[in-house]
Amino acid sequence: MTSLVHPTPFTGDDYAARMVRVVHDAVAVGLDGVLVTPGPDLVWLAGYRPTAITERLTILVLCPDRQPAMVVPALERPDAESAEGTAAVSLVEWADGTDPYQVAGALLDPAGRYGISDSAWAMHLLGLQRQLPRSSYVALTDGMPMLRAVKDAAELARLTAAGAAADSVYEQIVQASFAGRREREVAAELAGLLRRFGHEQVDFTVVGSGPNGANPHHEAGDRVIERGDTVVLDFGGLMFGYGSDTSRTVAVGEPTPHVREVHEIVRRAQQAAVDQVRPGVSCQQIDRVARSVISDAGYGDKFIHRTGHGIGVTTHEPPYIVEGEEQLLVPGMCFSIEPGIYLAGRFGVRIEDIVTVTDDGGRRLNNTSHDLRVVD
C-alpha cells in the first residue's frame, strides 16, 4: 500500500467562515441564533471534539451582530483553546458548583428562537428552557437541514479520498474466499481493510449472507457462508474526518438466473437514479426514479428503505433521498444512492455509491464495477 497523502488541515479562517455562513442562514429562516453542543456540528464548526462528552454543559452560541461564544467547563478550557476553530471564539467558562445555564442564558435573547444540535442532551435543553422560559428551540435537522449539506472543495477532496479507499477495500475483499467462513469473520476483515486503507474510524461492516441479506441492516453473525449464497456487503467509516459508505452484492459460486435477474434490476435502478442527479432536481425525484424501475419489474414492495442519505463528517446526515423531501439538489451536496430488493427468507441485493452534485450533473465517489461479482 502506498503512503497516504494527508489533505491540508482546515484553518481557523475556514471554521470562522463556516460560523459566519451558519449565522446568515439562521437569520434567513427566522432564527435568532444557533446553539451547538458536542457532536458532529461542533466538530464541523469549530474543530472541537471534547475528550469525553459528559453531563457538563459545553455549547457554542452563534448569533448575529455578536462574536461567537462557547460556554465550557473550566476544567476543559485548555482543550477547547487548543482546537483550531476556537481562535475566533470567545470562551466563557463555568466552574463546578455554579449554574451553567445561567452563564449560557446571559448570551441569549430571553424570548429568542434558536436552532439547536440534534445531539444536544435533553437535560441541557431543559436547563436552558428553565433559565429562559420564553425561549424556544428547533432541532437543526428540522430548522436548518442544509447546515452541513453543501461541501466545499476541501471537504469534497476528503470524501473523494474516503470513497477511493472504500473501493480499494472492496477490490481486496473479493479476492478472499467466502465459502465456509462465518459472516463475522468477513466483517472483521472488512474492518481491518478499512483501517489499512486509511480510515481512522469504522462505522459499520454489514455482511448479510443468504437469507440474512434480506435484512438491510443485518448484524454480521455466526452464520457460515455457503456456496450458492448471495452476500450483501455494506461498509464504511471516517477517513480524514469524512465518511465513506458503499455496498455491493456478490455471489458465492455461480448464481441462479433469479439472482442475476434481481441484481440486474437493482443495477438498472441505481444507474437510473445516478443519471437523474443534477442541480435543481428534488431529492424525492431521485427516490422516485430508482423506485419506479424496481416497481415496474414487480418488486416494488421489496424495496423497503429510502434511496439514500447525505454524508460528510458523519456517515448519515441530511439530505435524505426519500419521498416527501422536496429539497432541491445544489452543487456540492453528497449523498448515497442505494436501491435494493429484499426477498425474505431467500436473499437480498443492494448496490450503493456516494454521489456528489456537480454544476451540470453528478459524479460518483465510488467506482468499482456494478456487475454481479462471483467469488469463491
Short mmCIF file of C-alpha atoms in Angstrom, two decimals:
data_model
loop_
_atom_site.label_atom_id
_atom_site.label_comp_id
_atom_site.label_asym_id
_atom_site.label_seq_id
_atom_site.Cartn_x
_atom_site.Cartn_y
_atom_site.Cartn_z
CA MET A 1 0.00 0.00 0.00
CA THR A 2 1.32 3.44 -0.91
CA SER A 3 1.56 6.07 1.80
CA LEU A 4 -1.47 8.25 2.32
CA VAL A 5 -1.36 11.88 1.21
CA HIS A 6 -2.98 13.82 4.02
CA PRO A 7 -5.11 16.79 2.99
CA THR A 8 -4.26 20.29 4.14
CA PRO A 9 -5.79 20.81 7.60
CA PHE A 10 -8.72 23.16 7.97
CA THR A 11 -7.62 26.55 9.29
CA GLY A 12 -9.12 28.95 11.78
CA ASP A 13 -10.30 31.03 8.84
CA ASP A 14 -12.14 28.01 7.41
CA TYR A 15 -14.01 27.49 10.67
CA ALA A 16 -14.72 31.21 11.08
CA ALA A 17 -16.22 31.32 7.57
CA ARG A 18 -18.50 28.40 8.42
CA MET A 19 -19.74 30.20 11.53
CA VAL A 20 -20.50 33.34 9.52
CA ARG A 21 -22.38 31.30 6.95
CA VAL A 22 -24.42 29.50 9.59
CA VAL A 23 -25.46 32.76 11.26
CA HIS A 24 -26.53 34.16 7.88
CA ASP A 25 -28.54 31.03 7.10
CA ALA A 26 -30.13 31.05 10.56
CA VAL A 27 -31.37 34.61 10.15
CA ALA A 28 -32.74 33.72 6.72
CA VAL A 29 -35.02 31.06 8.24
CA GLY A 30 -36.19 33.23 11.13
CA LEU A 31 -33.91 32.02 13.91
CA ASP A 32 -32.24 34.28 16.45
CA GLY A 33 -29.17 32.07 16.54
CA VAL A 34 -27.73 28.59 16.59
CA LEU A 35 -26.66 26.58 19.64
CA VAL A 36 -24.13 23.85 19.02
CA THR A 37 -23.35 21.09 21.50
CA PRO A 38 -20.62 18.41 21.30
CA GLY A 39 -21.03 16.17 18.30
CA PRO A 40 -20.63 16.46 14.54
CA ASP A 41 -21.90 20.06 14.34
CA LEU A 42 -19.28 21.26 16.81
CA VAL A 43 -16.52 19.35 15.03
CA TRP A 44 -17.55 20.90 11.71
CA LEU A 45 -17.95 24.44 13.03
CA ALA A 46 -15.07 24.70 15.49
CA GLY A 47 -12.87 21.66 15.02
CA TYR A 48 -13.52 20.83 18.66
CA ARG A 49 -14.29 17.37 19.96
CA PRO A 50 -14.22 17.19 23.79
CA THR A 51 -12.13 14.33 25.11
CA ALA A 52 -15.26 12.99 26.80
CA ILE A 53 -18.86 14.12 26.34
CA THR A 54 -20.27 14.30 29.86
CA GLU A 55 -23.12 15.91 31.77
CA ARG A 56 -21.13 19.17 31.96
CA LEU A 57 -22.54 21.76 29.55
CA THR A 58 -20.48 22.77 26.53
CA ILE A 59 -22.31 24.92 23.99
CA LEU A 60 -21.27 27.15 21.10
CA VAL A 61 -23.52 30.20 20.72
CA LEU A 62 -23.76 31.76 17.25
CA CYS A 63 -25.89 34.89 16.98
CA PRO A 64 -25.96 37.85 14.57
CA ASP A 65 -24.03 41.01 15.50
CA ARG A 66 -22.11 39.17 18.22
CA GLN A 67 -18.78 37.38 18.35
CA PRO A 68 -19.19 33.61 18.55
CA ALA A 69 -19.01 32.42 22.14
CA MET A 70 -18.61 28.98 23.64
CA VAL A 71 -19.59 28.09 27.17
CA VAL A 72 -17.19 25.45 28.52
CA PRO A 73 -16.48 23.79 31.87
CA ALA A 74 -13.45 25.45 33.48
CA LEU A 75 -11.55 22.18 33.63
CA GLU A 76 -11.98 21.65 29.88
CA ARG A 77 -10.97 25.15 28.79
CA PRO A 78 -7.38 24.16 27.85
CA ASP A 79 -8.70 21.50 25.45
CA ALA A 80 -11.16 23.97 23.93
CA GLU A 81 -8.43 26.58 23.48
CA SER A 82 -6.30 24.09 21.56
CA ALA A 83 -8.97 23.47 18.91
CA GLU A 84 -8.20 25.17 15.60
CA GLY A 85 -11.61 26.73 15.20
CA THR A 86 -11.89 28.37 18.62
CA ALA A 87 -9.39 31.13 17.81
CA ALA A 88 -12.28 33.33 16.69
CA VAL A 89 -14.50 32.28 19.59
CA SER A 90 -14.87 33.94 22.99
CA LEU A 91 -14.59 31.19 25.61
CA VAL A 92 -16.87 31.63 28.62
CA GLU A 93 -16.08 29.18 31.40
CA TRP A 94 -18.16 27.96 34.28
CA ALA A 95 -16.98 26.15 37.40
CA ASP A 96 -18.42 23.14 39.15
CA GLY A 97 -20.92 24.30 41.73
CA THR A 98 -22.21 27.17 39.60
CA ASP A 99 -25.19 27.18 37.23
CA PRO A 100 -24.04 26.72 33.61
CA TYR A 101 -27.49 27.58 32.27
CA GLN A 102 -27.33 30.98 33.90
CA VAL A 103 -23.98 31.53 32.18
CA ALA A 104 -25.33 30.39 28.81
CA GLY A 105 -28.61 32.23 29.26
CA ALA A 106 -26.78 35.54 29.61
CA LEU A 107 -25.65 35.16 25.99
CA LEU A 108 -29.18 34.62 24.64
CA ASP A 109 -32.30 36.63 23.96
CA PRO A 110 -34.76 35.63 26.73
CA ALA A 111 -37.51 35.28 24.13
CA GLY A 112 -35.33 34.08 21.26
CA ARG A 113 -35.94 31.19 18.91
CA TYR A 114 -32.86 29.06 18.40
CA GLY A 115 -31.74 26.13 16.33
CA ILE A 116 -30.01 23.53 18.49
CA SER A 117 -27.91 20.50 17.61
CA ASP A 118 -29.79 17.24 17.20
CA SER A 119 -27.25 15.68 19.55
CA ALA A 120 -27.98 18.08 22.43
CA TRP A 121 -28.78 16.25 25.66
CA ALA A 122 -32.34 16.67 26.90
CA MET A 123 -31.04 17.82 30.30
CA HIS A 124 -29.19 20.72 28.64
CA LEU A 125 -32.16 21.80 26.53
CA LEU A 126 -34.46 21.61 29.56
CA GLY A 127 -31.92 23.57 31.60
CA LEU A 128 -31.95 26.38 29.05
CA GLN A 129 -35.73 26.37 28.99
CA ARG A 130 -35.88 26.66 32.78
CA GLN A 131 -33.47 29.57 32.66
CA LEU A 132 -35.27 31.27 29.74
CA PRO A 133 -38.91 30.12 29.88
CA ARG A 134 -39.93 32.35 26.95
CA SER A 135 -37.26 30.97 24.63
CA SER A 136 -37.98 28.28 22.03
CA TYR A 137 -35.88 25.75 20.15
CA VAL A 138 -35.91 23.73 16.96
CA ALA A 139 -33.68 20.80 16.05
CA LEU A 140 -31.17 21.79 13.39
CA THR A 141 -32.20 18.91 11.12
CA ASP A 142 -35.68 20.45 11.05
CA GLY A 143 -34.77 24.14 11.14
CA MET A 144 -31.58 24.14 9.06
CA PRO A 145 -31.32 20.81 7.23
CA MET A 146 -28.77 22.27 4.81
CA LEU A 147 -26.38 23.20 7.63
CA ARG A 148 -23.60 20.83 6.52
CA ALA A 149 -25.11 19.56 3.27
CA VAL A 150 -23.10 21.58 0.75
CA LYS A 151 -19.42 20.65 0.79
CA ASP A 152 -16.57 22.93 -0.25
CA ALA A 153 -13.60 21.78 -2.32
CA ALA A 154 -11.55 20.71 0.71
CA GLU A 155 -14.43 18.63 2.06
CA LEU A 156 -15.04 17.05 -1.35
CA ALA A 157 -11.38 16.08 -1.53
CA ARG A 158 -11.71 14.22 1.77
CA LEU A 159 -14.90 12.48 0.71
CA THR A 160 -13.32 11.51 -2.61
CA ALA A 161 -10.32 10.01 -0.81
CA ALA A 162 -12.61 8.09 1.56
CA GLY A 163 -14.62 6.74 -1.37
CA ALA A 164 -11.48 5.62 -3.20
CA ALA A 165 -10.25 3.87 -0.05
CA ALA A 166 -13.57 2.03 0.30
CA ASP A 167 -13.25 0.95 -3.34
CA SER A 168 -9.81 -0.48 -2.56
CA VAL A 169 -11.31 -2.39 0.35
CA TYR A 170 -13.92 -3.95 -1.94
CA GLU A 171 -11.37 -4.92 -4.57
CA GLN A 172 -9.31 -6.58 -1.85
CA ILE A 173 -12.13 -8.44 -0.08
CA VAL A 174 -13.43 -10.09 -3.26
CA GLN A 175 -10.03 -11.75 -3.70
CA ALA A 176 -10.66 -13.71 -0.48
CA SER A 177 -12.66 -16.91 -0.09
CA PHE A 178 -16.18 -16.55 1.31
CA ALA A 179 -17.49 -20.13 1.38
CA GLY A 180 -17.01 -21.79 4.73
CA ARG A 181 -16.36 -18.58 6.66
CA ARG A 182 -18.64 -17.00 9.23
CA GLU A 183 -20.15 -13.63 8.44
CA ARG A 184 -18.39 -12.05 11.42
CA GLU A 185 -15.02 -13.21 10.06
CA VAL A 186 -15.60 -11.39 6.78
CA ALA A 187 -16.87 -8.35 8.68
CA ALA A 188 -13.69 -8.30 10.77
CA GLU A 189 -11.61 -8.48 7.61
CA LEU A 190 -13.55 -5.55 6.14
CA ALA A 191 -12.90 -3.51 9.27
CA GLY A 192 -9.20 -4.30 9.12
CA LEU A 193 -9.02 -3.34 5.46
CA LEU A 194 -10.80 -0.04 6.06
CA ARG A 195 -8.13 0.84 8.61
CA ARG A 196 -5.35 -0.45 6.36
CA PHE A 197 -6.54 1.83 3.57
CA GLY A 198 -6.62 4.91 5.76
CA HIS A 199 -9.81 5.01 7.83
CA GLU A 200 -9.40 6.17 11.40
CA GLN A 201 -12.91 5.02 12.31
CA VAL A 202 -15.03 2.05 11.18
CA ASP A 203 -18.76 2.73 11.49
CA PHE A 204 -20.31 -0.44 10.06
CA THR A 205 -19.47 -3.68 8.24
CA VAL A 206 -22.68 -5.37 7.11
CA VAL A 207 -22.20 -8.90 5.81
CA GLY A 208 -25.61 -10.40 5.01
CA SER A 209 -25.34 -13.88 3.52
CA GLY A 210 -28.17 -15.92 2.04
CA PRO A 211 -31.47 -15.14 3.83
CA ASN A 212 -29.68 -12.65 6.10
CA GLY A 213 -29.17 -10.44 3.06
CA ALA A 214 -32.90 -9.71 3.12
CA ASN A 215 -32.31 -7.63 6.29
CA PRO A 216 -30.78 -4.33 5.09
CA HIS A 217 -29.05 -3.67 8.44
CA HIS A 218 -28.17 -7.23 9.31
CA GLU A 219 -25.58 -7.51 12.06
CA ALA A 220 -22.88 -9.94 10.91
CA GLY A 221 -23.20 -13.12 12.94
CA ASP A 222 -22.15 -16.74 13.14
CA ARG A 223 -23.88 -17.97 10.01
CA VAL A 224 -21.45 -19.90 7.82
CA ILE A 225 -21.48 -18.63 4.25
CA GLU A 226 -22.29 -21.39 1.75
CA ARG A 227 -21.76 -21.86 -1.95
CA GLY A 228 -24.87 -20.65 -3.72
CA ASP A 229 -25.34 -17.72 -1.32
CA THR A 230 -25.52 -14.11 -2.31
CA VAL A 231 -23.78 -11.81 0.17
CA VAL A 232 -24.63 -8.13 0.70
CA LEU A 233 -21.52 -6.16 1.71
CA ASP A 234 -22.11 -2.67 3.12
CA PHE A 235 -19.26 -0.92 4.88
CA GLY A 236 -17.85 2.48 5.70
CA GLY A 237 -16.45 4.86 8.27
CA LEU A 238 -14.42 8.04 8.58
CA MET A 239 -11.18 8.95 6.82
CA PHE A 240 -9.61 12.36 7.43
CA GLY A 241 -12.81 13.04 9.38
CA TYR A 242 -15.15 12.41 6.42
CA GLY A 243 -17.30 9.43 5.57
CA SER A 244 -17.32 6.51 3.20
CA ASP A 245 -20.24 4.17 2.54
CA THR A 246 -20.56 1.64 -0.26
CA SER A 247 -22.50 -1.56 -0.92
CA ARG A 248 -22.04 -4.37 -3.38
CA THR A 249 -23.66 -7.79 -3.60
CA VAL A 250 -21.55 -10.80 -4.53
CA ALA A 251 -22.42 -14.37 -5.44
CA VAL A 252 -20.56 -17.27 -3.83
CA GLY A 253 -20.22 -19.64 -6.76
CA GLU A 254 -22.37 -19.48 -9.88
CA PRO A 255 -25.59 -17.53 -9.16
CA THR A 256 -29.03 -18.69 -10.21
CA PRO A 257 -30.85 -16.95 -13.07
CA HIS A 258 -33.21 -15.43 -10.50
CA VAL A 259 -30.33 -13.88 -8.55
CA ARG A 260 -28.92 -12.47 -11.78
CA GLU A 261 -32.33 -11.07 -12.71
CA VAL A 262 -32.82 -9.32 -9.37
CA HIS A 263 -29.29 -7.98 -9.36
CA GLU A 264 -29.74 -6.53 -12.83
CA ILE A 265 -32.98 -4.79 -11.79
CA VAL A 266 -31.19 -3.17 -8.84
CA ARG A 267 -28.26 -2.20 -11.07
CA ARG A 268 -30.60 -0.51 -13.53
CA ALA A 269 -32.44 1.29 -10.73
CA GLN A 270 -29.19 2.58 -9.27
CA GLN A 271 -27.92 3.72 -12.66
CA ALA A 272 -31.20 5.49 -13.48
CA ALA A 273 -31.10 7.36 -10.17
CA VAL A 274 -27.48 8.42 -10.65
CA ASP A 275 -28.30 9.61 -14.17
CA GLN A 276 -31.04 11.81 -12.70
CA VAL A 277 -28.66 13.74 -10.40
CA ARG A 278 -28.20 17.38 -11.36
CA PRO A 279 -28.83 20.80 -9.79
CA GLY A 280 -32.50 21.71 -9.46
CA VAL A 281 -33.82 18.14 -9.20
CA SER A 282 -35.55 17.37 -5.91
CA CYS A 283 -34.30 14.72 -3.52
CA GLN A 284 -37.61 12.88 -3.79
CA GLN A 285 -37.30 12.72 -7.56
CA ILE A 286 -34.12 10.66 -7.24
CA ASP A 287 -36.00 8.26 -4.96
CA ARG A 288 -38.92 8.09 -7.38
CA VAL A 289 -36.71 7.21 -10.33
CA ALA A 290 -34.97 4.35 -8.52
CA ARG A 291 -38.24 3.09 -7.08
CA SER A 292 -40.06 3.16 -10.42
CA VAL A 293 -37.52 0.83 -12.05
CA ILE A 294 -37.94 -1.69 -9.24
CA SER A 295 -41.72 -1.31 -9.12
CA ASP A 296 -42.05 -1.74 -12.89
CA ALA A 297 -40.15 -5.02 -12.54
CA GLY A 298 -42.66 -6.26 -9.97
CA TYR A 299 -40.58 -5.84 -6.82
CA GLY A 300 -41.85 -2.50 -5.53
CA ASP A 301 -42.87 -3.86 -2.14
CA LYS A 302 -39.42 -5.43 -1.71
CA PHE A 303 -37.61 -2.08 -1.78
CA ILE A 304 -38.16 -1.23 1.88
CA HIS A 305 -35.97 1.78 2.65
CA ARG A 306 -35.17 5.25 1.29
CA THR A 307 -32.89 5.53 -1.71
CA GLY A 308 -30.17 7.43 0.11
CA HIS A 309 -28.79 9.72 2.77
CA GLY A 310 -26.28 12.54 2.97
CA ILE A 311 -22.72 12.00 4.11
CA GLY A 312 -19.99 14.24 5.47
CA VAL A 313 -18.48 14.38 8.95
CA THR A 314 -20.99 11.63 9.74
CA THR A 315 -21.94 8.69 7.55
CA HIS A 316 -25.66 9.54 7.79
CA GLU A 317 -26.89 13.15 7.61
CA PRO A 318 -29.20 15.34 5.51
CA PRO A 319 -30.18 15.48 2.74
CA TYR A 320 -32.29 12.32 2.67
CA ILE A 321 -33.22 10.85 -0.70
CA VAL A 322 -36.78 9.88 0.08
CA GLU A 323 -40.37 10.60 -0.93
CA GLY A 324 -41.58 13.84 0.61
CA GLU A 325 -38.16 15.52 0.65
CA GLU A 326 -38.64 18.48 -1.70
CA GLN A 327 -35.18 19.98 -1.13
CA LEU A 328 -33.58 20.74 -4.49
CA LEU A 329 -30.11 19.45 -5.27
CA VAL A 330 -27.31 22.02 -5.44
CA PRO A 331 -23.65 21.60 -6.37
CA GLY A 332 -21.56 20.27 -3.51
CA MET A 333 -24.22 18.04 -1.97
CA CYS A 334 -23.03 14.48 -1.31
CA PHE A 335 -25.31 11.50 -0.68
CA SER A 336 -25.72 7.79 -1.22
CA ILE A 337 -27.82 6.16 -3.91
CA GLU A 338 -28.54 2.63 -2.70
CA PRO A 339 -31.65 0.89 -4.01
CA GLY A 340 -32.22 -2.70 -3.01
CA ILE A 341 -34.54 -5.68 -3.30
CA TYR A 342 -35.05 -7.91 -0.25
CA LEU A 343 -36.73 -11.31 -0.54
CA ALA A 344 -37.47 -12.56 2.98
CA GLY A 345 -36.06 -15.99 3.74
CA ARG A 346 -34.14 -16.08 0.46
CA PHE A 347 -31.64 -13.30 -0.32
CA GLY A 348 -31.15 -9.58 -0.80
CA VAL A 349 -29.39 -7.30 -3.27
CA ARG A 350 -28.16 -3.74 -2.74
CA ILE A 351 -25.84 -1.53 -4.80
CA GLU A 352 -24.63 1.74 -3.29
CA ASP A 353 -22.39 4.60 -4.33
CA ILE A 354 -21.78 8.02 -2.86
CA VAL A 355 -22.56 10.71 -5.43
CA THR A 356 -21.79 14.43 -5.40
CA VAL A 357 -23.77 17.04 -7.31
CA THR A 358 -21.69 18.95 -9.86
CA ASP A 359 -22.53 22.11 -11.80
CA ASP A 360 -24.17 20.10 -14.56
CA GLY A 361 -24.85 16.62 -13.21
CA GLY A 362 -23.47 14.16 -10.71
CA ARG A 363 -20.20 12.37 -10.04
CA ARG A 364 -19.73 9.01 -8.33
CA LEU A 365 -17.22 8.84 -5.48
CA ASN A 366 -17.31 5.02 -5.69
CA ASN A 367 -16.18 3.46 -8.94
CA THR A 368 -15.96 -0.31 -8.52
CA SER A 369 -17.86 -2.45 -11.00
CA HIS A 370 -21.63 -2.77 -10.61
CA ASP A 371 -21.63 -6.21 -12.23
CA LEU A 372 -22.54 -9.20 -10.10
CA ARG A 373 -19.17 -10.43 -8.85
CA VAL A 374 -18.72 -14.17 -8.43
CA VAL A 375 -16.42 -15.11 -5.55
CA ASP A 376 -15.13 -18.38 -4.15
#
